[in-house]
mmCIF file of C-alpha atoms in Angstrom:
data_model
loop_
_atom_site.group_PDB
_atom_site.id
_atom_site.type_symbol
_atom_site.label_atom_id
_atom_site.label_comp_id
_atom_site.label_asym_id
_atom_site.label_seq_id
_atom_site.Cartn_x
_atom_site.Cartn_y
_atom_site.Cartn_z
ATOM 1 C CA UNK L 1 2.154 -23.089 -24.833
ATOM 2 C CA UNK L 2 2.729 -19.460 -24.296
ATOM 3 C CA UNK L 3 1.433 -17.896 -21.054
ATOM 4 C CA UNK L 4 1.787 -14.844 -19.077
ATOM 5 C CA UNK L 5 4.591 -14.623 -16.313
ATOM 6 C CA UNK L 6 2.774 -12.755 -13.635
ATOM 7 C CA UNK L 7 1.653 -9.205 -12.971
ATOM 8 C CA UNK L 8 3.317 -6.595 -15.152
ATOM 9 C CA UNK L 9 1.640 -3.459 -13.698
ATOM 10 C CA UNK L 10 -1.663 -2.358 -12.224
ATOM 11 C CA UNK L 11 -3.325 0.886 -13.155
ATOM 12 C CA UNK L 12 -5.857 2.591 -10.889
ATOM 13 C CA UNK L 13 -7.653 5.869 -10.646
ATOM 14 C CA UNK L 14 -6.786 8.599 -8.187
ATOM 15 C CA UNK L 15 -8.139 12.037 -7.161
ATOM 16 C CA UNK L 16 -5.650 14.798 -6.687
ATOM 17 C CA UNK L 17 -2.303 14.111 -8.366
ATOM 18 C CA UNK L 18 -0.270 15.832 -5.727
ATOM 19 C CA UNK L 19 -1.877 13.912 -2.955
ATOM 20 C CA UNK L 20 -1.232 10.760 -4.850
ATOM 21 C CA UNK L 21 2.362 11.563 -5.409
ATOM 22 C CA UNK L 22 2.879 12.482 -1.796
ATOM 23 C CA UNK L 23 1.457 9.087 -0.513
ATOM 24 C CA UNK L 24 3.135 6.716 -2.897
ATOM 25 C CA UNK L 25 6.618 8.344 -2.855
ATOM 26 C CA UNK L 26 6.494 9.992 0.589
ATOM 27 C CA UNK L 27 4.688 7.290 2.571
ATOM 28 C CA UNK L 28 5.139 4.016 0.672
ATOM 29 C CA UNK L 29 8.574 5.071 -0.613
ATOM 30 C CA UNK L 30 8.280 4.002 -4.299
ATOM 31 C CA UNK L 31 10.028 5.892 -7.020
ATOM 32 C CA UNK L 32 8.201 7.915 -9.478
ATOM 33 C CA UNK L 33 9.697 6.303 -12.604
ATOM 34 C CA UNK L 34 7.653 7.810 -15.259
ATOM 35 C CA UNK L 35 5.681 11.208 -15.390
ATOM 36 C CA UNK L 36 3.576 11.162 -18.517
ATOM 37 C CA UNK L 37 -0.129 11.570 -19.567
ATOM 38 C CA UNK L 38 -2.918 9.229 -20.307
ATOM 39 C CA UNK L 39 -2.256 8.548 -23.884
ATOM 40 C CA UNK L 40 -6.100 8.172 -24.604
ATOM 41 C CA UNK L 41 -7.168 11.216 -22.479
ATOM 42 C CA UNK L 42 -4.224 13.668 -22.325
ATOM 43 C CA UNK L 43 -5.860 16.127 -19.852
ATOM 44 C CA UNK L 44 -4.873 13.931 -17.034
ATOM 45 C CA UNK L 45 -1.325 12.547 -15.902
ATOM 46 C CA UNK L 46 -0.222 9.032 -16.066
ATOM 47 C CA UNK L 47 2.117 8.424 -12.988
ATOM 48 C CA UNK L 48 4.151 5.281 -12.654
ATOM 49 C CA UNK L 49 5.434 4.250 -9.201
ATOM 50 C CA UNK L 50 7.771 1.302 -8.945
ATOM 51 C CA UNK L 51 11.220 0.174 -7.635
ATOM 52 C CA UNK L 52 14.401 1.925 -8.468
ATOM 53 C CA UNK L 53 14.575 0.622 -12.126
ATOM 54 C CA UNK L 54 10.924 0.267 -12.882
ATOM 55 C CA UNK L 55 10.953 -3.399 -13.123
ATOM 56 C CA UNK L 56 7.820 -5.202 -14.398
ATOM 57 C CA UNK L 57 5.935 -6.593 -11.407
ATOM 58 C CA UNK L 58 6.588 -3.527 -9.117
ATOM 59 C CA UNK L 59 4.819 -0.780 -11.088
ATOM 60 C CA UNK L 60 1.463 0.660 -9.746
ATOM 61 C CA UNK L 61 0.290 3.369 -12.045
ATOM 62 C CA UNK L 62 -2.349 6.086 -11.582
ATOM 63 C CA UNK L 63 -4.654 8.327 -13.791
ATOM 64 C CA UNK L 64 -5.470 11.261 -11.503
ATOM 65 C CA UNK L 65 -8.911 12.674 -12.226
ATOM 66 C CA UNK L 66 -9.844 14.984 -9.254
ATOM 67 C CA UNK L 67 -13.134 15.779 -10.781
ATOM 68 C CA UNK L 68 -14.194 12.213 -11.209
ATOM 69 C CA UNK L 69 -15.495 11.467 -7.680
ATOM 70 C CA UNK L 70 -15.102 8.169 -5.804
ATOM 71 C CA UNK L 71 -15.633 5.032 -7.496
ATOM 72 C CA UNK L 72 -17.460 1.833 -6.359
ATOM 73 C CA UNK L 73 -15.858 -1.283 -5.482
ATOM 74 C CA UNK L 74 -17.945 -4.239 -6.878
ATOM 75 C CA UNK L 75 -18.268 -7.266 -9.161
ATOM 76 C CA UNK L 76 -16.403 -7.124 -12.448
ATOM 77 C CA UNK L 77 -13.498 -5.182 -10.909
ATOM 78 C CA UNK L 78 -10.130 -5.733 -9.202
ATOM 79 C CA UNK L 79 -10.943 -4.843 -5.658
ATOM 80 C CA UNK L 80 -7.513 -4.979 -3.902
ATOM 81 C CA UNK L 81 -3.952 -4.361 -4.781
ATOM 82 C CA UNK L 82 -1.459 -6.452 -2.804
ATOM 83 C CA UNK L 83 2.075 -5.575 -2.041
ATOM 84 C CA UNK L 84 4.832 -7.935 -0.936
ATOM 85 C CA UNK L 85 7.105 -6.604 1.951
ATOM 86 C CA UNK L 86 10.157 -8.269 3.476
ATOM 87 C CA UNK L 87 10.149 -10.599 6.324
ATOM 88 C CA UNK L 88 10.010 -8.981 9.647
ATOM 89 C CA UNK L 89 8.831 -5.538 8.287
ATOM 90 C CA UNK L 90 5.062 -5.842 8.696
ATOM 91 C CA UNK L 91 5.013 -4.288 12.109
ATOM 92 C CA UNK L 92 7.000 -1.232 10.896
ATOM 93 C CA UNK L 93 4.787 -0.909 7.903
ATOM 94 C CA UNK L 94 1.706 -0.926 10.176
ATOM 95 C CA UNK L 95 3.191 1.923 12.199
ATOM 96 C CA UNK L 96 4.291 3.843 9.153
ATOM 97 C CA UNK L 97 0.752 3.638 7.519
ATOM 98 C CA UNK L 98 -0.964 4.492 10.794
ATOM 99 C CA UNK L 99 1.483 7.554 11.267
ATOM 100 C CA UNK L 100 0.256 8.784 7.810
ATOM 101 C CA UNK L 101 -3.305 8.679 9.089
ATOM 102 C CA UNK L 102 -4.479 5.430 7.539
ATOM 103 C CA UNK L 103 -6.774 3.065 9.266
ATOM 104 C CA UNK L 104 -4.722 -0.039 9.483
ATOM 105 C CA UNK L 105 -6.068 -3.614 10.132
ATOM 106 C CA UNK L 106 -4.586 -5.973 12.679
ATOM 107 C CA UNK L 107 -2.339 -8.523 11.068
ATOM 108 C CA UNK L 108 -4.021 -11.797 9.892
ATOM 109 C CA UNK L 109 -2.898 -14.900 7.954
ATOM 110 C CA UNK L 110 -3.797 -15.286 4.391
ATOM 111 C CA UNK L 111 -2.705 -18.529 2.712
ATOM 112 C CA UNK L 112 -0.249 -18.820 5.549
ATOM 113 C CA UNK L 113 1.262 -15.438 5.137
ATOM 114 C CA UNK L 114 0.789 -12.497 7.436
ATOM 115 C CA UNK L 115 -1.048 -9.470 5.933
ATOM 116 C CA UNK L 116 -2.334 -6.040 6.941
ATOM 117 C CA UNK L 117 -4.889 -3.883 5.125
ATOM 118 C CA UNK L 118 -5.269 -0.351 4.477
ATOM 119 C CA UNK L 119 -6.771 2.159 1.967
ATOM 120 C CA UNK L 120 -4.833 4.895 0.168
ATOM 121 C CA UNK L 121 -5.901 8.469 0.642
ATOM 122 C CA UNK L 122 -8.470 8.169 -2.261
ATOM 123 C CA UNK L 123 -9.887 4.943 -1.068
ATOM 124 C CA UNK L 124 -7.851 2.256 -3.171
ATOM 125 C CA UNK L 125 -7.772 -0.979 -1.101
ATOM 126 C CA UNK L 126 -4.086 -2.092 -0.465
ATOM 127 C CA UNK L 127 -2.713 -5.136 1.265
ATOM 128 C CA UNK L 128 0.836 -5.597 2.587
ATOM 129 C CA UNK L 129 2.015 -9.193 2.922
ATOM 130 C CA UNK L 130 5.087 -10.616 4.478
ATOM 131 C CA UNK L 131 5.876 -12.887 1.422
ATOM 132 C CA UNK L 132 7.632 -16.162 1.743
ATOM 133 C CA UNK L 133 8.927 -15.759 -1.898
ATOM 134 C CA UNK L 134 9.295 -11.926 -2.290
ATOM 135 C CA UNK L 135 9.907 -10.430 -5.728
ATOM 136 C CA UNK L 136 13.389 -9.202 -6.261
ATOM 137 C CA UNK L 137 13.006 -5.456 -6.573
ATOM 138 C CA UNK L 138 15.789 -2.978 -6.706
ATOM 139 C CA UNK L 139 15.837 -0.599 -3.642
ATOM 140 C CA UNK L 140 15.622 3.127 -4.305
ATOM 141 C CA UNK L 141 18.444 4.912 -2.534
ATOM 142 C CA UNK L 142 16.484 8.067 -2.281
ATOM 143 C CA UNK L 143 13.352 6.495 -0.733
ATOM 144 C CA UNK L 144 12.269 7.647 2.815
ATOM 145 C CA UNK L 145 11.727 3.917 3.499
ATOM 146 C CA UNK L 146 15.014 2.017 4.586
ATOM 147 C CA UNK L 147 16.256 -0.290 1.857
ATOM 148 C CA UNK L 148 15.646 -3.396 4.025
ATOM 149 C CA UNK L 149 11.886 -2.547 4.359
ATOM 150 C CA UNK L 150 11.048 -1.170 1.043
ATOM 151 C CA UNK L 151 8.163 -2.673 -1.060
ATOM 152 C CA UNK L 152 9.268 -5.818 -3.053
ATOM 153 C CA UNK L 153 6.632 -5.135 -5.806
ATOM 154 C CA UNK L 154 3.232 -6.808 -6.184
ATOM 155 C CA UNK L 155 2.266 -9.928 -4.241
ATOM 156 C CA UNK L 156 -1.301 -10.441 -5.452
ATOM 157 C CA UNK L 157 -4.386 -8.879 -6.982
ATOM 158 C CA UNK L 158 -8.024 -9.741 -5.952
ATOM 159 C CA UNK L 159 -11.014 -9.867 -8.384
ATOM 160 C CA UNK L 160 -14.800 -9.913 -7.331
ATOM 161 C CA UNK L 161 -17.037 -11.678 -9.677
ATOM 162 C CA UNK L 162 -20.637 -12.365 -9.948
ATOM 163 C CA UNK L 163 -19.807 -15.908 -11.122
ATOM 164 C CA UNK L 164 -16.627 -17.708 -10.483
ATOM 165 C CA UNK L 165 -16.582 -20.406 -13.335
ATOM 166 C CA UNK L 166 -16.222 -18.319 -16.417
ATOM 167 C CA UNK L 167 -13.243 -16.375 -14.795
ATOM 168 C CA UNK L 168 -11.665 -19.418 -13.491
ATOM 169 C CA UNK L 169 -11.849 -20.957 -16.969
ATOM 170 C CA UNK L 170 -10.451 -18.013 -18.614
ATOM 171 C CA UNK L 171 -7.501 -17.662 -16.226
ATOM 172 C CA UNK L 172 -6.499 -21.100 -16.832
ATOM 173 C CA UNK L 173 -7.316 -21.639 -20.545
ATOM 174 C CA UNK L 174 -6.609 -18.139 -21.642
ATOM 175 C CA UNK L 175 -3.575 -16.969 -19.609
ATOM 176 C CA UNK L 176 -1.978 -20.141 -18.274
ATOM 177 C CA UNK L 177 -2.873 -19.831 -14.552
ATOM 178 C CA UNK L 178 -3.286 -22.948 -12.380
ATOM 179 C CA UNK L 179 -5.701 -23.218 -9.267
ATOM 180 C CA UNK L 180 -3.827 -23.259 -6.018
ATOM 181 C CA UNK L 181 -6.170 -23.523 -3.166
ATOM 182 C CA UNK L 182 -9.158 -21.717 -1.526
ATOM 183 C CA UNK L 183 -9.505 -19.829 1.673
ATOM 184 C CA UNK L 184 -12.419 -17.908 3.083
ATOM 185 C CA UNK L 185 -14.165 -17.806 -0.191
ATOM 186 C CA UNK L 186 -11.250 -16.669 -2.194
ATOM 187 C CA UNK L 187 -9.739 -19.061 -4.850
ATOM 188 C CA UNK L 188 -6.169 -18.560 -5.618
ATOM 189 C CA UNK L 189 -4.650 -18.897 -9.141
ATOM 190 C CA UNK L 190 -0.907 -18.841 -9.862
ATOM 191 C CA UNK L 191 1.553 -19.012 -12.686
ATOM 192 C CA UNK L 192 4.984 -20.494 -12.756
ATOM 193 C CA UNK L 193 4.481 -22.113 -9.368
ATOM 194 C CA UNK L 194 3.239 -18.930 -7.714
ATOM 195 C CA UNK L 195 4.994 -16.517 -5.397
ATOM 196 C CA UNK L 196 4.873 -12.703 -5.400
ATOM 197 C CA UNK L 197 3.512 -11.024 -8.570
ATOM 198 C CA UNK L 198 2.304 -14.372 -9.806
ATOM 199 C CA UNK L 199 -0.930 -14.542 -7.916
ATOM 200 C CA UNK L 200 -4.733 -13.764 -8.767
ATOM 201 C CA UNK L 201 -7.313 -14.386 -6.218
ATOM 202 C CA UNK L 202 -10.943 -14.544 -7.084
ATOM 203 C CA UNK L 203 -14.185 -14.348 -5.022
ATOM 204 C CA UNK L 204 -17.629 -15.045 -6.217
ATOM 205 C CA UNK L 205 -20.600 -12.892 -4.906
ATOM 206 C CA UNK L 206 -23.788 -13.281 -6.996
ATOM 207 C CA UNK L 207 -25.399 -10.437 -5.193
ATOM 208 C CA UNK L 208 -22.480 -7.922 -5.220
ATOM 209 C CA UNK L 209 -23.310 -4.649 -6.794
ATOM 210 C CA UNK L 210 -21.497 -3.910 -9.975
ATOM 211 C CA UNK L 211 -18.279 -1.890 -9.686
ATOM 212 C CA UNK L 212 -17.871 1.496 -11.184
ATOM 213 C CA UNK L 213 -14.758 3.375 -12.046
ATOM 214 C CA UNK L 214 -13.588 6.406 -10.004
ATOM 215 C CA UNK L 215 -11.082 7.568 -7.569
ATOM 216 C CA UNK L 216 -9.944 4.608 -5.389
ATOM 217 C CA UNK L 217 -10.645 1.928 -7.917
ATOM 218 C CA UNK L 218 -8.508 -0.379 -10.325
ATOM 219 C CA UNK L 219 -8.731 0.584 -13.938
ATOM 220 C CA UNK L 220 -6.958 -2.438 -15.218
ATOM 221 C CA UNK L 221 -4.552 -5.384 -14.447
ATOM 222 C CA UNK L 222 -1.556 -5.964 -16.763
ATOM 223 C CA UNK L 223 0.169 -9.182 -17.177
ATOM 224 C CA UNK L 224 3.799 -9.738 -18.269
ATOM 225 C CA UNK L 225 4.905 -11.329 -21.490
ATOM 226 C CA UNK L 226 8.423 -11.452 -22.517
ATOM 227 C CA UNK L 227 8.331 -9.841 -26.015
ATOM 228 C CA UNK L 228 6.433 -9.098 -29.002
ATOM 229 C CA UNK L 229 6.344 -12.577 -30.203
ATOM 230 C CA UNK L 230 5.072 -13.949 -26.903
ATOM 231 C CA UNK L 231 2.447 -11.108 -26.913
ATOM 232 C CA UNK L 232 0.924 -12.256 -30.080
ATOM 233 C CA UNK L 233 0.991 -15.840 -28.961
ATOM 234 C CA UNK L 234 -0.847 -15.043 -25.590
ATOM 235 C CA UNK L 235 -3.219 -12.792 -27.526
ATOM 236 C CA UNK L 236 -4.222 -15.741 -29.733
ATOM 237 C CA UNK L 237 -4.562 -18.008 -26.737
ATOM 238 C CA UNK L 238 -6.737 -15.415 -25.016
ATOM 239 C CA UNK L 239 -8.927 -15.053 -27.972
ATOM 240 C CA UNK L 240 -9.462 -18.775 -28.312
ATOM 241 C CA UNK L 241 -10.575 -18.684 -24.756
ATOM 242 C CA UNK L 242 -13.382 -16.260 -25.575
ATOM 243 C CA UNK L 243 -11.793 -12.780 -25.276
ATOM 244 C CA UNK L 244 -12.051 -10.020 -27.888
ATOM 245 C CA UNK L 245 -8.654 -8.470 -27.702
ATOM 246 C CA UNK L 246 -7.484 -5.192 -29.336
ATOM 247 C CA UNK L 247 -4.667 -5.125 -31.812
ATOM 248 C CA UNK L 248 -1.120 -4.474 -30.439
ATOM 249 C CA UNK L 249 -0.916 -0.998 -29.168
ATOM 250 C CA UNK L 250 2.614 0.836 -28.898
ATOM 251 C CA UNK L 251 2.858 2.473 -25.479
ATOM 252 C CA UNK L 252 6.386 3.251 -26.136
ATOM 253 C CA UNK L 253 7.743 1.762 -22.948
ATOM 254 C CA UNK L 254 6.012 -1.473 -23.794
ATOM 255 C CA UNK L 255 3.608 -2.990 -26.220
ATOM 256 C CA UNK L 256 0.134 -3.741 -25.158
ATOM 257 C CA UNK L 257 -3.095 -5.677 -25.861
ATOM 258 C CA UNK L 258 -6.390 -5.134 -24.032
ATOM 259 C CA UNK L 259 -9.466 -7.092 -23.430
ATOM 260 C CA UNK L 260 -11.992 -8.008 -20.748
ATOM 261 C CA UNK L 261 -12.119 -11.268 -18.903
ATOM 262 C CA UNK L 262 -15.563 -12.958 -18.801
ATOM 263 C CA UNK L 263 -16.636 -11.099 -15.579
ATOM 264 C CA UNK L 264 -15.792 -7.772 -16.840
ATOM 265 C CA UNK L 265 -12.304 -6.993 -15.416
ATOM 266 C CA UNK L 266 -10.207 -5.123 -17.983
ATOM 267 C CA UNK L 267 -6.980 -7.038 -18.534
ATOM 268 C CA UNK L 268 -3.838 -6.058 -20.547
ATOM 269 C CA UNK L 269 -0.914 -7.984 -21.826
ATOM 270 C CA UNK L 270 2.362 -5.976 -21.621
ATOM 271 C CA UNK L 271 5.840 -6.695 -22.923
ATOM 272 C CA UNK L 272 8.938 -6.485 -20.630
ATOM 273 C CA UNK L 273 10.582 -3.848 -22.701
ATOM 274 C CA UNK L 274 11.713 -1.492 -23.986
ATOM 275 C CA UNK L 275 11.376 -0.142 -20.494
ATOM 276 C CA UNK L 276 11.298 3.354 -18.786
ATOM 277 C CA UNK L 277 14.978 4.293 -19.544
ATOM 278 C CA UNK L 278 14.409 4.198 -23.267
ATOM 279 C CA UNK L 279 13.599 7.907 -23.290
ATOM 280 C CA UNK L 280 15.206 9.157 -19.951
ATOM 281 C CA UNK L 281 18.367 8.849 -18.159
ATOM 282 C CA UNK L 282 17.978 5.982 -15.754
ATOM 283 C CA UNK L 283 19.124 8.220 -12.905
ATOM 284 C CA UNK L 284 16.470 10.888 -13.622
ATOM 285 C CA UNK L 285 13.519 8.821 -14.177
ATOM 286 C CA UNK L 286 10.207 10.649 -13.404
ATOM 287 C CA UNK L 287 11.672 14.199 -12.935
ATOM 288 C CA UNK L 288 10.025 15.745 -15.952
ATOM 289 C CA UNK L 289 6.976 15.280 -18.053
ATOM 290 C CA UNK L 290 7.690 12.749 -20.867
ATOM 291 C CA UNK L 291 5.466 12.338 -23.955
ATOM 292 C CA UNK L 292 5.723 9.543 -26.476
ATOM 293 C CA UNK L 293 6.926 10.902 -29.857
ATOM 294 C CA UNK L 294 3.396 11.239 -31.428
ATOM 295 C CA UNK L 295 2.261 13.627 -28.630
ATOM 296 C CA UNK L 296 5.406 15.939 -28.668
ATOM 297 C CA UNK L 297 3.670 18.329 -31.071
ATOM 298 C CA UNK L 298 0.920 18.865 -28.618
ATOM 299 C CA UNK L 299 3.281 19.378 -25.591
ATOM 300 C CA UNK L 300 2.620 23.245 -24.946
ATOM 301 C CA UNK L 301 -1.255 22.532 -25.011
ATOM 302 C CA UNK L 302 -0.786 19.353 -22.844
ATOM 303 C CA UNK L 303 1.491 21.061 -20.167
ATOM 304 C CA UNK L 304 -0.978 23.913 -19.944
ATOM 305 C CA UNK L 305 -3.650 21.651 -18.832
ATOM 306 C CA UNK L 306 -1.876 19.798 -16.118
ATOM 307 C CA UNK L 307 -1.388 20.910 -12.496
ATOM 308 C CA UNK L 308 2.199 21.351 -11.268
ATOM 309 C CA UNK L 309 3.756 18.491 -9.296
ATOM 310 C CA UNK L 310 6.471 18.415 -6.798
ATOM 311 C CA UNK L 311 8.135 15.759 -4.622
ATOM 312 C CA UNK L 312 7.241 15.855 -1.034
ATOM 313 C CA UNK L 313 9.951 17.374 1.151
#
């Protein structure tokens, strides 16, 4: 039976676009692999940060809306984005994050792996885990972070729910996850045996306030499928499990389907290709504003409404 293969990308909401770019490229050392706009609201950028090649499983993307204000973490939302870092690098990451002005937690063990916590400049909760099975990401030679310490993509994403059971059933019946343990109230679900980018952790809190979108919150979590055929197969599986999925949407760099899981978190299914080099030279990714073909006629108007962006020195 078709199933997802892990996290494809995670999309969050930011405040000021330049502050967002400065942090994710200058502090975390990711590569801006695509500079585009929100295809459903073209008055804001859509910025994609990933490894050198923009591989699925490494890509954290943002809609910067400086006028939106801070969001609220709460039930029905993804409440933490987890990165995998190489063994032995966690201390250096703690120092780097602290030097950038972030409040960094002391290391603690999660499911047997050392982790530190921080929030990005707009309040998005992040975790950094020395993963025992790190994702194979391609180092970016122009990153300010040494290649041996660079992020290895996602480790896990955490969801907060008013009720555990409906979400647990949907993850297993609808997407193909398996339950893999519980710790401190968090239940872990994995696909394909687990390991970095193949982990979702869920906590139940019936009394939690409802989450609200805004700067510092996750907009949606996208899961990876191989191609269009598998996209339709998993779409059907999710529908049988109770989801109300959209039709297939062409995002140009991948094809997508969206739906909400029972607790309210917005999920996406996304194909592995065509990929970010389909419309740019792989050596020049992210250097210029790229629009999908159906928005090119509006380029002048769109560019006039966006603030300038420059890489940090």
